[in-house]
Coordinates of C-alpha atoms and ligand atoms in Angstrom, one line a residue:
Chain O
M1 CA -19.5 10.7 49.6
T2 CA -18.9 14.5 49.7
M3 CA -16.7 16.5 47.5
R4 CA -14.9 19.7 48.0
A5 CA -12.8 21.6 45.6
Q6 CA -9.0 21.9 46.0
E7 CA -8.7 19.4 48.8
A8 CA -6.1 16.6 48.3
P9 CA -7.6 13.2 48.7
A10 CA -5.7 10.6 50.7
G11 CA -3.4 8.2 48.8
R12 CA -2.1 10.6 46.2
T13 CA 1.7 10.9 46.3
A14 CA 3.0 14.4 46.7
E15 CA 5.4 14.5 43.8
P16 CA 3.6 15.5 40.6
A17 CA 4.1 13.4 37.4
V18 CA 3.0 16.3 35.2
R19 CA 3.2 19.9 36.1
L20 CA 1.8 22.8 34.0
D21 CA 3.0 26.2 34.9
A22 CA 1.0 29.1 33.5
V23 CA 0.8 27.3 30.1
S24 CA -0.7 29.4 27.3
K25 CA -1.3 28.5 23.7
T26 CA -2.2 30.9 20.9
Y27 CA -3.0 29.6 17.4
G28 CA -2.1 32.0 14.7
Y29 CA -0.7 35.5 15.2
G30 CA -1.7 39.0 16.0
Q31 CA -5.3 40.1 15.5
D32 CA -6.3 36.7 14.1
G33 CA -4.6 34.8 16.9
L34 CA -6.8 32.5 18.9
L35 CA -6.0 32.1 22.6
A36 CA -6.8 28.5 23.2
L37 CA -5.2 28.1 26.6
D38 CA -4.7 31.0 29.0
H39 CA -2.2 30.5 31.9
V40 CA -3.3 27.0 32.8
S41 CA -1.6 25.6 35.9
L42 CA -2.2 22.1 37.0
E43 CA -0.4 19.4 38.8
V44 CA -1.1 15.7 38.3
G45 CA 0.3 13.4 41.0
T46 CA 2.1 10.2 40.2
G47 CA -0.4 7.4 39.9
E48 CA -3.3 9.8 39.8
F49 CA -6.2 9.6 37.4
V50 CA -7.3 13.1 36.4
C51 CA -10.2 13.8 34.1
L52 CA -10.3 17.0 32.1
L53 CA -13.8 18.3 31.4
G54 CA -15.1 21.2 29.4
A55 CA -17.3 22.3 26.6
S56 CA -16.3 21.7 23.0
G57 CA -13.4 23.9 21.9
C58 CA -12.2 24.8 25.3
G59 CA -8.7 23.5 24.6
K60 CA -8.6 20.0 26.1
S61 CA -7.0 18.4 23.0
T62 CA -4.6 21.3 22.8
M63 CA -3.5 20.7 26.4
L64 CA -2.8 17.0 25.7
S65 CA -1.0 17.8 22.5
L66 CA 1.3 20.2 24.4
I67 CA 2.0 17.6 27.1
A68 CA 2.7 14.9 24.5
G69 CA 5.1 17.3 22.7
L70 CA 3.0 17.3 19.4
D71 CA 2.9 21.1 19.6
R72 CA 4.6 23.9 21.4
A73 CA 3.2 26.1 24.1
T74 CA 3.4 29.8 23.4
G75 CA 3.8 30.6 27.1
G76 CA 4.6 28.9 30.4
S77 CA 6.3 25.6 30.9
I78 CA 5.4 21.9 31.2
H79 CA 7.4 19.6 33.4
L80 CA 7.4 15.8 33.1
G81 CA 10.6 15.0 35.0
G82 CA 11.7 12.8 32.1
R83 CA 8.6 10.6 32.3
R84 CA 7.6 8.8 29.2
V85 CA 4.3 9.8 27.7
A86 CA 1.9 7.8 25.5
M87 CA -1.3 9.2 24.0
M88 CA -4.6 7.7 22.8
F89 CA -6.9 9.6 20.4
Q90 CA -10.6 9.6 19.9
E91 CA -10.0 7.6 16.8
P92 CA -7.9 4.4 17.2
A93 CA -5.4 5.8 14.6
L94 CA -4.1 2.3 13.9
F95 CA -2.1 1.6 10.8
P96 CA -4.4 -0.2 8.4
W97 CA -1.5 -1.9 6.5
L98 CA -0.4 -3.7 9.6
T99 CA -2.0 -6.5 11.5
V100 CA -3.2 -5.9 15.0
Q101 CA -0.1 -7.6 16.3
R102 CA 2.2 -5.6 14.2
N103 CA 0.5 -2.4 15.2
V104 CA 1.4 -3.1 18.7
E105 CA 4.9 -4.3 17.9
L106 CA 5.7 -1.0 16.1
A107 CA 5.5 0.7 19.5
L108 CA 8.1 -1.7 20.9
N109 CA 10.8 -0.6 18.6
G110 CA 14.4 -1.1 19.6
R111 CA 14.0 -4.5 21.1
P112 CA 14.9 -7.8 19.4
R113 CA 12.2 -9.3 17.1
A114 CA 11.3 -12.3 19.3
E115 CA 10.9 -10.1 22.4
R116 CA 8.7 -7.7 20.5
R117 CA 6.5 -10.4 19.3
A118 CA 6.1 -11.9 22.8
L119 CA 5.5 -8.6 24.4
A120 CA 2.9 -7.5 21.9
A121 CA 1.0 -10.8 22.3
E122 CA 1.1 -10.3 26.0
L123 CA -0.3 -6.8 25.8
L124 CA -3.1 -8.0 23.5
K125 CA -4.0 -10.5 26.1
T126 CA -4.1 -7.7 28.7
V127 CA -6.8 -6.0 26.7
H128 CA -8.5 -9.4 26.1
L129 CA -7.7 -9.5 22.4
G130 CA -5.3 -12.5 22.6
G131 CA -6.9 -14.3 19.6
F132 CA -7.0 -11.3 17.3
G133 CA -3.4 -10.6 16.6
A134 CA -3.5 -11.7 13.0
K135 CA -6.6 -9.6 12.1
R136 CA -6.4 -6.2 10.5
P137 CA -7.8 -3.2 12.2
H138 CA -10.8 -2.9 9.9
E139 CA -12.0 -6.4 10.8
L140 CA -12.5 -5.3 14.4
S141 CA -15.3 -3.4 16.0
G142 CA -14.8 0.2 17.3
G143 CA -14.4 -0.9 20.9
M144 CA -11.9 -3.6 19.9
R145 CA -9.8 -1.1 17.9
Q146 CA -9.7 1.2 20.9
R147 CA -8.4 -1.7 23.0
V148 CA -5.7 -2.3 20.4
A149 CA -4.8 1.4 20.6
L150 CA -4.7 1.0 24.4
A151 CA -2.4 -2.0 24.0
R152 CA -0.2 0.0 21.7
A153 CA 0.0 2.9 24.1
L154 CA 0.9 0.5 26.9
A155 CA 3.6 -1.0 24.7
Q156 CA 5.4 2.3 24.9
D157 CA 6.0 1.5 28.5
C158 CA 4.8 4.9 29.5
D159 CA 4.5 6.5 32.9
V160 CA 1.9 9.0 31.8
L161 CA -1.0 8.0 29.6
L162 CA -2.9 10.8 27.9
M163 CA -6.3 9.9 26.6
D164 CA -8.3 12.3 24.3
E165 CA -11.9 11.2 24.4
P166 CA -10.9 7.6 23.7
F167 CA -14.3 6.1 24.3
G168 CA -16.4 9.0 22.9
A169 CA -17.5 7.1 19.8
L170 CA -18.5 3.8 21.6
D171 CA -21.9 2.6 22.7
A172 CA -22.7 2.8 26.4
M173 CA -22.2 -0.9 27.2
T174 CA -18.8 -1.2 25.5
R175 CA -17.8 2.0 27.2
D176 CA -18.7 0.7 30.6
L177 CA -16.7 -2.4 30.0
L178 CA -13.7 -0.4 28.9
H179 CA -13.9 1.8 32.0
D180 CA -13.5 -1.3 34.1
E181 CA -10.6 -2.5 31.9
L182 CA -8.9 0.9 32.0
E183 CA -9.3 1.1 35.8
R184 CA -7.8 -2.3 36.2
I185 CA -4.8 -1.5 34.0
W186 CA -4.3 1.9 35.6
R187 CA -4.2 0.3 39.0
D188 CA -2.0 -2.7 38.0
R189 CA 0.6 -0.6 36.3
G190 CA 0.6 2.4 38.5
L191 CA 0.0 4.7 35.6
T192 CA -0.7 8.4 35.7
V193 CA -3.7 9.1 33.5
L194 CA -4.9 12.4 32.1
F195 CA -8.3 11.6 30.5
V196 CA -10.2 14.1 28.4
T197 CA -13.9 13.8 28.0
H198 CA -17.0 15.9 27.7
N199 CA -19.1 13.2 29.4
V200 CA -19.5 14.3 33.0
R201 CA -20.5 10.9 34.3
E202 CA -17.5 9.3 32.6
A203 CA -15.3 11.8 34.3
V204 CA -16.8 11.1 37.7
R205 CA -16.8 7.4 37.1
L206 CA -13.1 7.3 36.4
G207 CA -11.3 10.3 38.0
D208 CA -9.6 10.9 41.3
R209 CA -10.1 14.5 40.4
V210 CA -12.2 16.2 37.7
V211 CA -10.7 19.4 36.3
L212 CA -13.3 21.7 34.8
L213 CA -12.0 24.0 32.1
S214 CA -13.7 27.2 30.8
S215 CA -14.0 28.0 27.1
R216 CA -12.2 30.7 25.0
P217 CA -9.8 31.1 26.5
G218 CA -9.4 27.8 28.3
R219 CA -8.7 28.2 32.0
V220 CA -9.1 26.0 35.0
V221 CA -12.4 26.9 36.6
E222 CA -12.7 24.4 39.3
I223 CA -11.3 21.1 40.5
F224 CA -13.6 18.5 42.0
D225 CA -12.2 15.7 44.1
V226 CA -14.0 12.5 43.7
L227 CA -13.9 10.7 47.0
L228 CA -16.1 7.7 46.0
D229 CA -14.9 4.2 46.6
R230 CA -13.7 2.2 43.6
P231 CA -14.9 0.3 41.6
R232 CA -17.6 2.7 40.8
R233 CA -20.6 2.3 38.5
T234 CA -21.6 4.9 36.0
D235 CA -25.2 4.4 36.9
S236 CA -24.8 4.5 40.7
P237 CA -26.6 7.2 42.6
E238 CA -23.4 8.6 44.1
V239 CA -21.8 9.1 40.7
A240 CA -25.1 10.6 39.4
S241 CA -25.3 13.1 42.2
L242 CA -21.8 14.3 41.9
A243 CA -22.2 14.4 38.1
A244 CA -25.2 16.6 38.6
T245 CA -23.2 19.1 40.7
V246 CA -20.4 19.2 38.1
T247 CA -22.9 19.5 35.2
D248 CA -24.5 22.5 36.9
R249 CA -21.1 24.2 37.2
L250 CA -20.4 23.4 33.6
R251 CA -23.7 24.8 32.4
E252 CA -23.0 28.0 34.4
E253 CA -19.7 28.3 32.7
V254 CA -21.1 27.7 29.2
S255 CA -24.0 30.1 29.7
R256 CA -21.6 32.9 30.7
H257 CA -20.6 32.9 27.0
G258 CA -24.1 33.7 25.9
D259 CA -24.0 36.9 27.9
H260 CA -21.6 39.0 25.8
Chain Z
M1 CA -13.3 -9.0 36.6
A2 CA -14.1 -12.4 35.1
T3 CA -17.6 -11.2 34.2
T4 CA -16.1 -8.2 32.4
E5 CA -13.9 -10.5 30.4
R6 CA -16.8 -12.7 29.5
L7 CA -18.9 -9.8 28.5
L8 CA -16.1 -8.4 26.3
T9 CA -15.5 -11.7 24.6
G10 CA -19.2 -12.0 24.0
L11 CA -19.4 -8.5 22.4
D12 CA -16.3 -9.2 20.4
A13 CA -17.8 -12.4 19.0
L14 CA -21.0 -10.6 18.0
E15 CA -19.1 -7.7 16.4
T16 CA -16.6 -9.6 14.3
A17 CA -18.8 -12.2 12.5
A18 CA -17.1 -12.0 9.1
P19 CA -19.3 -11.9 6.0
R20 CA -18.9 -14.9 3.7
R21 CA -17.3 -14.2 0.3
A22 CA -19.1 -15.6 -2.7
S23 CA -17.5 -18.6 -4.4
L24 CA -14.9 -18.1 -7.1
A25 CA -17.2 -19.3 -9.9
T26 CA -20.0 -16.9 -8.9
R27 CA -17.6 -14.0 -8.7
V28 CA -16.0 -14.8 -12.1
W29 CA -19.4 -15.1 -13.7
A30 CA -20.6 -11.8 -12.2
R31 CA -17.6 -10.1 -13.7
L32 CA -17.7 -11.9 -17.0
W33 CA -21.3 -11.6 -18.2
P34 CA -21.4 -7.8 -18.6
V35 CA -18.1 -8.0 -20.6
L36 CA -19.6 -10.6 -22.9
L37 CA -22.7 -8.6 -23.3
A38 CA -20.8 -5.5 -24.2
V39 CA -18.7 -7.4 -26.7
A40 CA -21.8 -8.8 -28.3
I41 CA -23.4 -5.4 -28.6
V42 CA -20.3 -3.9 -30.2
L43 CA -20.0 -6.7 -32.7
A44 CA -23.6 -6.4 -33.7
I45 CA -23.3 -2.6 -34.3
W46 CA -20.1 -3.1 -36.2
Q47 CA -21.7 -5.7 -38.4
L48 CA -24.7 -3.5 -39.0
V49 CA -22.5 -0.6 -40.1
V50 CA -20.7 -2.8 -42.5
W51 CA -23.9 -4.2 -43.9
S52 CA -25.3 -0.7 -44.3
G53 CA -22.6 -0.1 -47.0
W54 CA -21.4 3.1 -45.4
R55 CA -17.9 2.4 -46.5
P56 CA -16.6 -0.2 -49.0
E57 CA -15.3 -3.5 -47.5
Y58 CA -11.7 -2.8 -48.4
A59 CA -11.7 0.3 -46.2
F60 CA -13.8 -1.0 -43.3
A61 CA -13.8 -4.7 -43.0
G62 CA -16.5 -6.6 -41.1
P63 CA -16.0 -8.8 -38.0
A64 CA -15.8 -12.1 -40.1
A65 CA -12.9 -10.9 -42.2
V66 CA -11.2 -9.3 -39.3
F67 CA -11.4 -12.4 -37.1
T68 CA -10.2 -14.6 -39.9
D69 CA -7.2 -12.3 -40.4
L70 CA -6.6 -12.3 -36.6
F71 CA -6.7 -16.1 -36.5
G72 CA -4.2 -16.2 -39.4
R73 CA -1.9 -13.8 -37.5
L74 CA -2.0 -15.9 -34.4
Q75 CA -0.4 -18.7 -36.4
D76 CA 2.4 -16.5 -37.5
P77 CA 5.6 -16.3 -35.5
A78 CA 6.4 -12.8 -36.8
F79 CA 3.2 -11.5 -35.1
Y80 CA 4.4 -12.7 -31.8
Q81 CA 7.7 -11.1 -32.4
A82 CA 5.9 -7.8 -33.0
I83 CA 4.0 -8.2 -29.8
A84 CA 7.3 -9.1 -28.0
V85 CA 9.1 -6.0 -29.3
T86 CA 6.2 -3.7 -28.3
L87 CA 5.9 -5.2 -24.9
R88 CA 9.6 -5.1 -24.3
R89 CA 9.6 -1.4 -25.1
A90 CA 6.5 -0.8 -22.9
V91 CA 8.0 -2.6 -19.9
T92 CA 11.4 -1.0 -20.3
G93 CA 9.9 2.5 -20.6
F94 CA 7.5 1.9 -17.8
A95 CA 10.1 0.6 -15.5
L96 CA 12.4 3.5 -16.2
A97 CA 9.5 5.9 -15.7
T98 CA 8.7 4.3 -12.4
A99 CA 12.3 4.7 -11.2
I100 CA 12.4 8.3 -12.3
G101 CA 9.0 9.1 -11.0
L102 CA 9.8 7.6 -7.6
V103 CA 13.0 9.6 -7.3
I104 CA 11.4 12.9 -8.4
G105 CA 8.3 12.3 -6.4
A106 CA 10.2 11.5 -3.2
A107 CA 12.5 14.5 -3.6
V108 CA 9.6 16.9 -4.4
S109 CA 7.4 15.7 -1.6
R110 CA 10.3 15.9 0.9
V111 CA 12.1 19.1 0.0
R112 CA 10.0 22.2 0.4
P113 CA 11.8 24.5 -2.1
L114 CA 11.7 21.8 -4.7
R115 CA 8.1 21.5 -4.0
A116 CA 7.3 25.1 -4.7
A117 CA 9.5 25.1 -7.9
F118 CA 8.4 21.8 -9.5
G119 CA 5.1 20.8 -8.0
S120 CA 2.9 22.6 -10.7
L121 CA 5.4 21.9 -13.4
I122 CA 5.0 18.2 -12.9
T123 CA 1.2 18.5 -13.2
G124 CA 1.7 20.6 -16.3
L125 CA 3.9 18.0 -17.9
Q126 CA 1.1 15.5 -17.3
T127 CA -1.2 17.4 -19.6
M128 CA 1.4 17.6 -22.4
P129 CA 0.3 15.4 -25.3
S130 CA 3.1 12.9 -25.9
I131 CA 3.0 13.4 -29.7
A132 CA 4.2 16.9 -29.1
W133 CA 7.5 15.5 -27.7
F134 CA 8.4 13.7 -30.9
P135 CA 9.9 16.5 -33.0
L136 CA 12.4 17.3 -30.1
A137 CA 13.0 13.6 -29.5
I138 CA 13.8 12.9 -33.1
L139 CA 16.3 15.9 -33.1
L140 CA 17.9 14.5 -30.0
F141 CA 18.0 10.8 -30.8
K142 CA 17.3 10.5 -34.5
L143 CA 15.0 7.6 -35.6
S144 CA 16.0 5.1 -32.9
E145 CA 14.8 3.0 -30.0
S146 CA 15.9 5.8 -27.7
T147 CA 13.5 8.2 -29.3
I148 CA 10.6 6.0 -28.5
L149 CA 11.8 5.3 -25.0
F150 CA 12.3 9.0 -24.3
V151 CA 8.7 9.8 -25.2
V152 CA 7.3 6.8 -23.3
V153 CA 9.2 7.8 -20.1
L154 CA 8.2 11.5 -20.4
G155 CA 4.6 10.4 -20.8
A156 CA 4.5 8.1 -17.8
A157 CA 6.9 9.6 -15.2
P158 CA 4.9 12.7 -14.3
S159 CA 1.8 10.7 -13.4
I160 CA 3.9 8.3 -11.3
A161 CA 5.7 11.2 -9.5
N162 CA 2.4 12.9 -8.9
G163 CA 0.8 9.8 -7.5
L164 CA 3.6 9.6 -4.9
I165 CA 3.4 13.3 -4.0
T166 CA -0.4 13.2 -3.6
G167 CA 0.0 10.1 -1.4
V168 CA 2.5 11.8 0.9
D169 CA 0.4 15.0 1.0
Y170 CA -2.7 13.1 2.0
T171 CA -1.2 10.9 4.7
P172 CA -4.0 11.1 7.3
P173 CA -2.9 13.8 9.9
I174 CA -4.2 11.6 12.7
L175 CA -1.8 8.8 11.7
L176 CA 1.0 11.3 11.6
R177 CA 0.2 12.4 15.1
A178 CA 0.0 8.8 16.2
G179 CA 3.3 8.1 14.5
K180 CA 4.9 11.1 16.3
V181 CA 3.6 9.9 19.7
L182 CA 5.1 6.5 18.9
G183 CA 8.4 8.1 18.4
L184 CA 8.7 7.7 14.6
R185 CA 11.1 10.2 13.1
G186 CA 13.2 10.7 10.1
W187 CA 13.6 7.8 7.8
R188 CA 11.6 5.5 10.1
L189 CA 8.6 7.8 9.8
Y190 CA 8.9 7.5 6.1
W191 CA 9.4 3.8 6.1
H192 CA 6.8 2.8 8.6
L193 CA 4.2 5.4 8.0
I194 CA 4.4 7.8 5.1
L195 CA 5.3 5.3 2.3
P196 CA 2.7 2.7 3.2
A197 CA 0.1 5.4 3.7
S198 CA 0.8 6.7 0.2
L199 CA 0.7 3.3 -1.4
P200 CA -2.9 3.5 -2.7
S201 CA -2.3 6.9 -4.3
F202 CA 1.0 5.7 -5.7
L203 CA -0.7 2.7 -7.3
A204 CA -3.3 5.0 -8.9
G205 CA -0.3 7.0 -10.3
L206 CA 1.2 3.8 -11.7
K207 CA -2.0 2.9 -13.4
Q208 CA -2.4 6.3 -15.0
G209 CA 1.3 6.3 -15.9
W210 CA 0.9 2.9 -17.6
A211 CA -2.0 4.3 -19.7
F212 CA 0.1 7.3 -20.8
A213 CA 3.1 5.0 -21.5
W214 CA 1.0 2.7 -23.7
R215 CA -0.5 5.6 -25.7
S216 CA 2.9 7.3 -26.1
L217 CA 4.4 4.0 -27.2
M218 CA 1.8 3.4 -29.9
A219 CA 2.2 7.0 -31.2
G220 CA 6.0 6.4 -31.2
E221 CA 5.8 3.1 -33.1
I222 CA 3.7 4.6 -35.8
V223 CA 5.8 7.7 -36.2
I224 CA 9.2 6.0 -35.9
I225 CA 9.7 3.0 -38.1
I226 CA 13.0 1.3 -37.4
A227 CA 14.2 -1.0 -40.2
N228 CA 14.1 -4.8 -39.6
Q229 CA 12.3 -4.2 -36.3
T230 CA 8.7 -5.2 -36.5
S231 CA 6.2 -4.0 -33.8
L232 CA 2.5 -3.6 -33.3
G233 CA 2.7 0.1 -34.3
E234 CA 4.7 -0.7 -37.3
Q235 CA 2.2 -3.3 -38.4
L236 CA -0.6 -0.7 -38.1
H237 CA 1.5 1.6 -40.2
Y238 CA 2.0 -0.9 -43.0
A239 CA -1.6 -2.2 -42.8
R240 CA -2.7 1.4 -43.7
E241 CA -0.1 1.7 -46.5
L242 CA -1.3 -1.5 -48.0
A243 CA -4.9 -0.7 -47.4
D244 CA -5.2 -4.0 -45.5
S245 CA -8.4 -3.2 -43.5
P246 CA -8.8 -6.6 -41.8
G247 CA -5.2 -6.6 -40.7
L248 CA -5.4 -3.1 -39.4
I249 CA -8.4 -3.7 -37.3
A250 CA -7.1 -7.1 -36.1
T251 CA -3.9 -5.4 -34.9
M252 CA -6.0 -2.7 -33.2
I253 CA -8.0 -5.4 -31.4
V254 CA -4.7 -6.9 -30.1
I255 CA -3.5 -3.5 -28.8
L256 CA -6.9 -2.9 -27.1
I257 CA -6.8 -6.3 -25.4
I258 CA -3.2 -5.8 -24.1
G259 CA -4.2 -2.4 -22.7
I260 CA -7.3 -3.9 -21.0
A261 CA -5.4 -6.8 -19.6
V262 CA -2.7 -4.6 -18.0
D263 CA -5.4 -2.3 -16.7
A264 CA -7.1 -5.3 -15.1
L265 CA -3.8 -6.3 -13.5
F266 CA -3.6 -2.9 -11.8
N267 CA -7.2 -3.1 -10.8
T268 CA -6.6 -6.5 -9.2
A269 CA -3.7 -5.1 -7.2
D270 CA -5.7 -2.1 -6.2
N271 CA -8.7 -4.2 -5.1
A272 CA -6.4 -6.5 -3.1
L273 CA -4.9 -3.6 -1.3
R274 CA -8.3 -2.0 -0.5
R275 CA -9.6 -5.3 0.8
R276 CA -6.6 -5.9 3.0
W277 CA -6.6 -2.4 4.4
G278 CA -10.4 -2.2 4.6
L279 CA -10.4 1.0 2.6
D280 CA -13.9 0.5 1.2
Q281 CA -15.4 -0.1 4.6
R282 CA -15.7 1.8 7.9
P283 CA -12.8 4.1 8.4
V284 CA -10.1 2.9 10.8
Ligands
ATP1 N1 -4.3 23.8 14.7 C1 -5.2 24.7 15.1 N2 -5.2 25.9 14.5 C2 -6.0 26.9 14.8 N3 -6.9 26.8 15.8 C3 -7.0 25.6 16.5 C4 -6.1 24.5 16.1 N4 -6.4 23.5 17.0 C5 -7.4 23.9 17.8 N5 -7.7 25.2 17.5 C6 -8.7 26.0 18.2 O1 -8.4 26.0 19.6 C7 -9.5 25.9 20.4 C8 -9.3 24.7 21.3 O2 -9.3 23.5 20.5 P1 -9.2 22.0 21.1 O3 -9.3 21.1 20.0 O4 -8.1 21.9 22.0 O5 -10.6 21.9 21.9 P2 -11.2 20.7 22.7 O6 -11.5 21.1 24.0 O7 -10.4 19.5 22.5 O8 -12.6 20.5 21.9 P3 -13.4 19.2 21.6 O9 -14.2 18.9 22.8 O10 -14.4 19.7 20.5 O11 -12.5 18.2 21.2 C9 -10.7 25.7 19.5 O12 -11.3 27.0 19.4 C10 -10.1 25.4 18.1 O13 -10.8 26.0 17.1
MG2 MG1 -10.7 17.6 21.4

């Protein structure tokens, strides 16, 4: 029930799935350049669930974009060892002109038609949306759309799943349910997950480790190991007490910015 | 786990109760009565103006005379021939303009230097009144079908190209990012993402292009009279020459109705698209 920074919990394999070596990212050039990430180094073990936590604008999304290859780092290097990466955004980002089923099929490109159809249907069942394949995204609720987005990400048969505040816009009940779902899928598939949130309890509920980032420039401030047994509940006293510790540290970090 | 599943299914059922759509008759009536009311008001004003004696009847005919004339025309095969000629020109010109607009729009939205060079020129062309093209068109093609076609195409193509360019420009960035993560690149990115995403804007361009094509065509048919080739514009022209006020207004009504009908067609397509994609509702 205790936590201590920088201490490897049991069960995590040694070989990292994602390794960031002194990664920096500057937006713009020269005087107007904004240093979003400053020499961030981080290792995420294979099969590990890591939550990235930090105030708004500290570079969490930037970090995921760099790992996903949507943008280029201006310094340092990112090693994935040839692992496949999928990403989920805060918005479901589904294609409105395709049915739910087709949205998932699009990620299965390169396989024969019949196989794609069967696999997509299978994945929709995994996220408990078996009966909704023929619907269009706008006919679903926000939580259901995020589950479709999750199915689509899984369809890419990824090793590493990057999630950028995927449940930020959902109500508490739906979010709790999706936490359970995500945890189940993560365990069943042996995924490596890098999960961005600014909800401290969510981070503690889900993560093997919680990485706290500072703002402007983004740096790793502290890493918390979460040694609580799974499955956890967001409203359990253990989660609450660790979350309180993390929140204090986060507040400390944010208030440093008011000083200068 | 089973409880999770049951809870999720319960929430899903609560959140996806589809609203019932009204019956066809109700929807048709809801659309129809404002139109009927508007027509009644226009007819009443028209009749009042005629009764006021503002202009003599041979210059400005009343509804009764006009509709009698219109009824007579509807019995006359030559009238349908005129409509057929005009519609054939409209469809040919519009189809050609669509093809040209597509090619230019695709090239300009794709190739950056072209973009810089031609982007604003295309917008500029849109504001050019079609009647201003006729002197040049007549020099180039004399008084022929090609002259009319030339002006119709020039009137419509810029709007259609612009519709496509705007659509490509405004492809939601989040969808582009999602597409990249999904590994869409090159032509597959275009086919699966950019083209469908620009469809609503392209449709709006088509609709505007049609309006320009129709206007240019009417101008063309009045300016360029081709022997032995009757058309709606030509009938307008002769109705004026013969001071046939009922015939003139009757022909104008037919032109108006065709314009409205085609516009309604575009609106139907647009509405169907919006409903299918849920564009009027919560963003996806
Ligand atoms: N494309 C861009 N161009 C310029 N600056 C950018 C760009 N993207 C992000 N930034 C800046 O980089 C910093 C980090 O942004 P980022 O979106 O990564 O933060 P974040 O931690 O994800 O924030 P949030 O919690 O609000 O999502 C911010 O100050 C932001 O203004
Ligand atoms: Mg972000």
